[in-house]
Coordinates of C-alpha atoms in Angstrom, one line a residue:
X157 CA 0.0 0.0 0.0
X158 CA 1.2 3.5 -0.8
X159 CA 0.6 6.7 0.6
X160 CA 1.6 10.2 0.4
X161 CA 2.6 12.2 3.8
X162 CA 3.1 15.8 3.8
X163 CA 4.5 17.9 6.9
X164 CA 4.6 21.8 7.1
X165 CA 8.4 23.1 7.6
X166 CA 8.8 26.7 8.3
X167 CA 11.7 29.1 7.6
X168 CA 12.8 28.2 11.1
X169 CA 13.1 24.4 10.6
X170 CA 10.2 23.8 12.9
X171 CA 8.0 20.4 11.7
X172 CA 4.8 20.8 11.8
X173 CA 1.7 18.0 12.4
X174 CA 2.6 16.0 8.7
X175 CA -1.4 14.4 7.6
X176 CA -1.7 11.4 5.4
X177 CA -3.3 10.7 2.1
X178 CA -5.7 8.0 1.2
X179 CA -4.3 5.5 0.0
X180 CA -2.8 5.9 -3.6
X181 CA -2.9 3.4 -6.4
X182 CA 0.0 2.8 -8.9
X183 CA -1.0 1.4 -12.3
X184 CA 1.5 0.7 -14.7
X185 CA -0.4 -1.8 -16.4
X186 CA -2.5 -1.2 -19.5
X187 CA -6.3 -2.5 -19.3
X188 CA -6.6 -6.5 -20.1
X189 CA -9.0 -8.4 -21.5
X190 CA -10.3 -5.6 -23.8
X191 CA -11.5 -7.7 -26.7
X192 CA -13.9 -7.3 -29.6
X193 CA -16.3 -10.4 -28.9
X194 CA -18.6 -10.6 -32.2
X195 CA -19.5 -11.1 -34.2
X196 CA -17.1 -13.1 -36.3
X197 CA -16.1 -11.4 -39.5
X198 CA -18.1 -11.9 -42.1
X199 CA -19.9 -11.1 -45.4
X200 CA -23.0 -8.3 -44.2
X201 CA -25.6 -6.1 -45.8
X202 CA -27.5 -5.2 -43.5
X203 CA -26.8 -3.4 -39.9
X204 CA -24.8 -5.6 -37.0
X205 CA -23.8 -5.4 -33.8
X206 CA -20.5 -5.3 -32.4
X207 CA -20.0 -6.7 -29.3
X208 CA -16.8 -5.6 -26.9
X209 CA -15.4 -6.4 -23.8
X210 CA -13.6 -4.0 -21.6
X211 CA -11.6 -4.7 -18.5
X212 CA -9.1 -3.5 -15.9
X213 CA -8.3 -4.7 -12.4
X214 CA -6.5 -1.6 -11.3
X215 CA -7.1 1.7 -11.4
X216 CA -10.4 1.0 -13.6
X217 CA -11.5 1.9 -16.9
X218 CA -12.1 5.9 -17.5
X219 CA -12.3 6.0 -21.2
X220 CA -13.9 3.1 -23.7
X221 CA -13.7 3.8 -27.3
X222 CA -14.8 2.6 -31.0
X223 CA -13.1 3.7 -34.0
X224 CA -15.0 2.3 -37.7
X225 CA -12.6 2.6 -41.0
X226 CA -14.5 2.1 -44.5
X227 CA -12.4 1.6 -47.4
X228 CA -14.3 4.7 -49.4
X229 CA -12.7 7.0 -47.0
X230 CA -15.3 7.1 -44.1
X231 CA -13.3 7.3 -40.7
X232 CA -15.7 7.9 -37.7
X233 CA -12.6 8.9 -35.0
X234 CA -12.4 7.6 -31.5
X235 CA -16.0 7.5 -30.6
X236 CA -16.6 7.4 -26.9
X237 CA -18.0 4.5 -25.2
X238 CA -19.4 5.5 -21.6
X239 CA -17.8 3.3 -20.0
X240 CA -18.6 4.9 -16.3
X241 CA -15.0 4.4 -14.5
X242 CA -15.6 0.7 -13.4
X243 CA -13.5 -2.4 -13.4
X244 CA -15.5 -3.8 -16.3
X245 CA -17.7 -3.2 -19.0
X246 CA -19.2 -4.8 -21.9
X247 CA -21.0 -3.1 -24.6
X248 CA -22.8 -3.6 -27.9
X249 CA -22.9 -1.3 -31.2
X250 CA -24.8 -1.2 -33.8
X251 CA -22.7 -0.6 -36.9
X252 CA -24.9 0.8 -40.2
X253 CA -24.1 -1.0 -43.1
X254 CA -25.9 0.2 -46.6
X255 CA -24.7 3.4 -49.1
X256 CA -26.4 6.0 -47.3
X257 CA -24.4 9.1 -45.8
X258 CA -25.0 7.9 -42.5
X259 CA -23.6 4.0 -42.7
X260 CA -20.5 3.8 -41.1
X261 CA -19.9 0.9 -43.7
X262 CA -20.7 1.1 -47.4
X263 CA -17.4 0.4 -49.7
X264 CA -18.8 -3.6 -51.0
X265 CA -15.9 -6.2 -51.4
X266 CA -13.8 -8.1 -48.9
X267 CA -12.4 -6.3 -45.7
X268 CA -13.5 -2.9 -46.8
X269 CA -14.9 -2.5 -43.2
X270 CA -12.3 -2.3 -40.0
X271 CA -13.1 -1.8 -36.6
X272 CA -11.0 -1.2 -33.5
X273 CA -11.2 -0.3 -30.2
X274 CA -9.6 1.1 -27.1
X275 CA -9.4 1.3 -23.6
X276 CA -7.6 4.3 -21.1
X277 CA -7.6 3.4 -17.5
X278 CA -7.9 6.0 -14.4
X279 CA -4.1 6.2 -14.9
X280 CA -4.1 7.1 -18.6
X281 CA -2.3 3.1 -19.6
X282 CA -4.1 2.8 -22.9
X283 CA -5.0 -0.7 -24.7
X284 CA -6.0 -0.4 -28.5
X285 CA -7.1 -3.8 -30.2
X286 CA -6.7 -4.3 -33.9
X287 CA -9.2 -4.0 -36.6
X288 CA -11.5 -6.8 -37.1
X289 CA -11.9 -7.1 -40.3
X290 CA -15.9 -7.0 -41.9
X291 CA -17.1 -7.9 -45.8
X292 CA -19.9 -5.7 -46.9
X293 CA -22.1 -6.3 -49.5
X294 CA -25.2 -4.6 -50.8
X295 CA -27.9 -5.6 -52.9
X296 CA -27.8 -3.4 -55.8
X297 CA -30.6 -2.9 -58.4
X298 CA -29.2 -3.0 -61.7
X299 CA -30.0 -1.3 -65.0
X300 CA -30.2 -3.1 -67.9
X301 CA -30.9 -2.4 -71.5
X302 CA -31.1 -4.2 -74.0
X303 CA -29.7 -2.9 -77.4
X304 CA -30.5 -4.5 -80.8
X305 CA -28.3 -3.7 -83.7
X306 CA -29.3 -4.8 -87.1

């Protein structure tokens, strides 16, 4: 256990009464078992949710966040997760999938979808987990013409 004292010392060298802090954690240790849970990658077209895990057995979790790369260039930023300052937290988003403005995910092929997220505990040890990897496909309605020549 560690604490801080402080006593009062004036110009004369005289100590005064000293008082005691609480007790004071030291975390050197980045949050651990922050994990992205589900679901597995995959082929989607429509919305999903993202399940994560978030833990740390120190100082506790003070900042969860969710970062969603599309290949056509969307980038949402680190998105806060309220994750409330506790030891543990699990949480669920719903990522949009389709070609409108507001689908985080709407680039069609193989891995044009990446998520990662991260963790910052009370004493600002940060844990970022890799992209997870997502397949997006659309159904498309397509045009087509038929042209006779003669």
């Amino acid at each position: 256990d560690y604490y801080i004292e402080v006593y009062p010392i004036d110009k004369a060298g005289n100590w005064g009464d000293g008082i005691t802090s609480e007790e004071v954690i030291i975390d050197l240790t980045e949050p651990m078992e922050t994990e992205i849970l589900g679901p597995e990658s995959g082929w989607f077209k429509d919305d999903f949710v993202l399940q994560a895990h978030y833990e740390d057995s120190g100082s506790g979790l003070c900042v969860c966040e969710i970062k969603i790369v599309d290949d056509g260039g969307k980038d949402t930023g680190w998105m806060d997760v309220p994750c409330f300052c506790n030891q543990e937290f699990d949480f669920n988003y719903t990522v949009k999938v389709g070609p409108d403005a507001g689908d985080e995910c709407s680039t069609i092929g193989e891995d044009t979808c990446r998520v990662w997220i991260k963790a910052t505990d009370k004493a600002l040890n940060t844990k970022t987990i890799p992209k997870s990897l997502f397949h997006v496909m659309m159904e498309m309605e397509l045009d087509v013409t038929t042209h006779i020549t003669e």
